[in-house]
PDB file of C-alpha atoms in Angstrom:
ATOM      1  CA  MET A 220      -2.406   1.397 -21.903  1.00  0.00           C
ATOM      2  CA  LYS A 221      -0.304  -1.354 -20.373  1.00  0.00           C
ATOM      3  CA  LEU A 222       1.600  -0.416 -17.232  1.00  0.00           C
ATOM      4  CA  LYS A 223       5.163  -1.533 -16.578  1.00  0.00           C
ATOM      5  CA  ASP A 224       5.862  -3.735 -13.549  1.00  0.00           C
ATOM      6  CA  THR A 225       7.246  -0.681 -11.747  1.00  0.00           C
ATOM      7  CA  GLN A 226       4.154   1.432 -12.374  1.00  0.00           C
ATOM      8  CA  ILE A 227       0.802   1.700 -10.613  1.00  0.00           C
ATOM      9  CA  LEU A 228      -2.262   3.666 -11.580  1.00  0.00           C
ATOM     10  CA  LEU A 229      -3.202   6.088  -8.841  1.00  0.00           C
ATOM     11  CA  THR A 230      -6.797   7.294  -8.695  1.00  0.00           C
ATOM     12  CA  PHE A 231      -8.112   9.982  -6.367  1.00  0.00           C
ATOM     13  CA  PRO A 232     -11.770  10.217  -5.282  1.00  0.00           C
ATOM     14  CA  ASP A 233     -12.192  13.628  -6.892  1.00  0.00           C
ATOM     15  CA  LYS A 234     -10.376  16.374  -8.798  1.00  0.00           C
ATOM     16  CA  GLU A 235      -9.901  18.532  -5.703  1.00  0.00           C
ATOM     17  CA  THR A 236      -8.010  15.776  -3.885  1.00  0.00           C
ATOM     18  CA  ALA A 237      -5.804  15.113  -6.923  1.00  0.00           C
ATOM     19  CA  ASP A 238      -5.090  18.821  -7.312  1.00  0.00           C
ATOM     20  CA  TYR A 239      -4.275  19.092  -3.601  1.00  0.00           C
ATOM     21  CA  ALA A 240      -1.764  16.219  -3.786  1.00  0.00           C
ATOM     22  CA  LYS A 241      -0.101  17.823  -6.821  1.00  0.00           C
ATOM     23  CA  LEU A 242      -0.008  21.229  -5.106  1.00  0.00           C
ATOM     24  CA  ILE A 243       1.538  19.899  -1.901  1.00  0.00           C
ATOM     25  CA  SER A 244       4.183  17.865  -3.719  1.00  0.00           C
ATOM     26  CA  ARG A 245       5.056  20.881  -5.883  1.00  0.00           C
ATOM     27  CA  ARG A 246       5.344  23.190  -2.854  1.00  0.00           C
ATOM     28  CA  LYS A 247       7.535  20.674  -1.033  1.00  0.00           C
ATOM     29  CA  CYS A 248       9.691  20.367  -4.184  1.00  0.00           C
ATOM     30  CA  VAL A 249       9.295  16.590  -4.378  1.00  0.00           C
ATOM     31  CA  SER A 250       7.739  14.357  -6.976  1.00  0.00           C
ATOM     32  CA  LEU A 251       4.229  13.081  -6.354  1.00  0.00           C
ATOM     33  CA  GLU A 252       5.655   9.553  -6.048  1.00  0.00           C
ATOM     34  CA  SER A 253       8.132  10.632  -3.356  1.00  0.00           C
ATOM     35  CA  TYR A 254       5.456  12.564  -1.489  1.00  0.00           C
ATOM     36  CA  ILE A 255       3.176   9.515  -1.350  1.00  0.00           C
ATOM     37  CA  ILE A 256       5.935   7.090  -0.354  1.00  0.00           C
ATOM     38  CA  ASP A 257       7.391   9.429   2.284  1.00  0.00           C
ATOM     39  CA  ASN A 258       3.977   9.946   3.873  1.00  0.00           C
ATOM     40  CA  TYR A 259       2.878   6.314   3.819  1.00  0.00           C
ATOM     41  CA  GLU A 260       2.618   4.688   7.251  1.00  0.00           C
ATOM     42  CA  TRP A 261       5.605   2.347   7.121  1.00  0.00           C
ATOM     43  CA  ASP A 262       5.940   2.279  10.916  1.00  0.00           C
ATOM     44  CA  SER A 263       3.615  -0.615  11.544  1.00  0.00           C
ATOM     45  CA  PRO A 264       3.441  -3.051   8.634  1.00  0.00           C
ATOM     46  CA  LEU A 265       1.091  -5.998   8.905  1.00  0.00           C
ATOM     47  CA  GLU A 266       2.524  -9.164  10.417  1.00  0.00           C
ATOM     48  CA  CYS A 267       2.303 -10.993   7.088  1.00  0.00           C
ATOM     49  CA  MET A 268       4.342  -8.277   5.363  1.00  0.00           C
ATOM     50  CA  GLN A 269       7.019  -8.471   8.057  1.00  0.00           C
ATOM     51  CA  GLU A 270       7.275 -12.239   7.549  1.00  0.00           C
ATOM     52  CA  PHE A 271       7.227 -11.969   3.752  1.00  0.00           C
ATOM     53  CA  ASN A 272       9.977  -9.334   3.795  1.00  0.00           C
ATOM     54  CA  ASN A 273      12.059 -11.606   6.028  1.00  0.00           C
ATOM     55  CA  GLY A 274      11.822 -14.369   3.412  1.00  0.00           C
ATOM     56  CA  LYS A 275       9.352 -16.525   5.349  1.00  0.00           C
ATOM     57  CA  LYS A 276       6.189 -18.025   3.922  1.00  0.00           C
ATOM     58  CA  VAL A 277       2.923 -16.597   5.210  1.00  0.00           C
ATOM     59  CA  LYS A 278       0.870 -19.278   6.966  1.00  0.00           C
ATOM     60  CA  TRP A 279      -2.881 -19.642   7.334  1.00  0.00           C
ATOM     61  CA  THR A 280      -2.663 -19.142  11.092  1.00  0.00           C
ATOM     62  CA  MET A 281      -1.255 -15.671  10.463  1.00  0.00           C
ATOM     63  CA  CYS A 282      -4.220 -14.741   8.234  1.00  0.00           C
ATOM     64  CA  ARG A 283      -6.858 -16.388  10.424  1.00  0.00           C
ATOM     65  CA  ASP A 284      -7.254 -13.523  12.895  1.00  0.00           C
ATOM     66  CA  CYS A 285      -6.286 -10.695  10.555  1.00  0.00           C
ATOM     67  CA  GLU A 286      -8.853  -7.916  10.244  1.00  0.00           C
ATOM     68  CA  TYR A 287      -8.116  -7.720   6.481  1.00  0.00           C
ATOM     69  CA  ASN A 288      -8.574 -11.450   5.837  1.00  0.00           C
ATOM     70  CA  GLU A 289     -11.968 -11.016   4.159  1.00  0.00           C
ATOM     71  CA  CYS A 290     -10.733  -8.434   1.628  1.00  0.00           C
ATOM     72  CA  CYS A 291      -7.062  -9.402   1.157  1.00  0.00           C
ATOM     73  CA  PRO A 292      -6.446 -11.086  -2.198  1.00  0.00           C
ATOM     74  CA  ASP A 293      -3.291 -12.692  -0.757  1.00  0.00           C
ATOM     75  CA  ALA A 294      -4.917 -14.201   2.327  1.00  0.00           C
ATOM     76  CA  VAL A 295      -3.923 -17.800   2.905  1.00  0.00           C
ATOM     77  CA  LYS A 296      -6.960 -20.045   3.248  1.00  0.00           C
ATOM     78  CA  LYS A 297      -6.990 -23.233   5.317  1.00  0.00           C
ATOM     79  CA  LYS A 298      -7.031 -26.334   3.118  1.00  0.00           C
TER      80      LYS A 298
END
């Protein structure tokens, strides 16, 4: 199954967690997508995301001290 550009595949660690997310979203009368987006921690985005959203290019110096540098597929490496 090929996903559209606007779709993501969401996987939960177990059936109980998936059922819980469905139950909560149903009881709050919101879609599962809205529930996840509304409860995501948007308050403190990473510095690179702030720069990217402002139209600036992310530089290596920004990634150098980032705690996610080792696992981030978008990390800028020094040439």
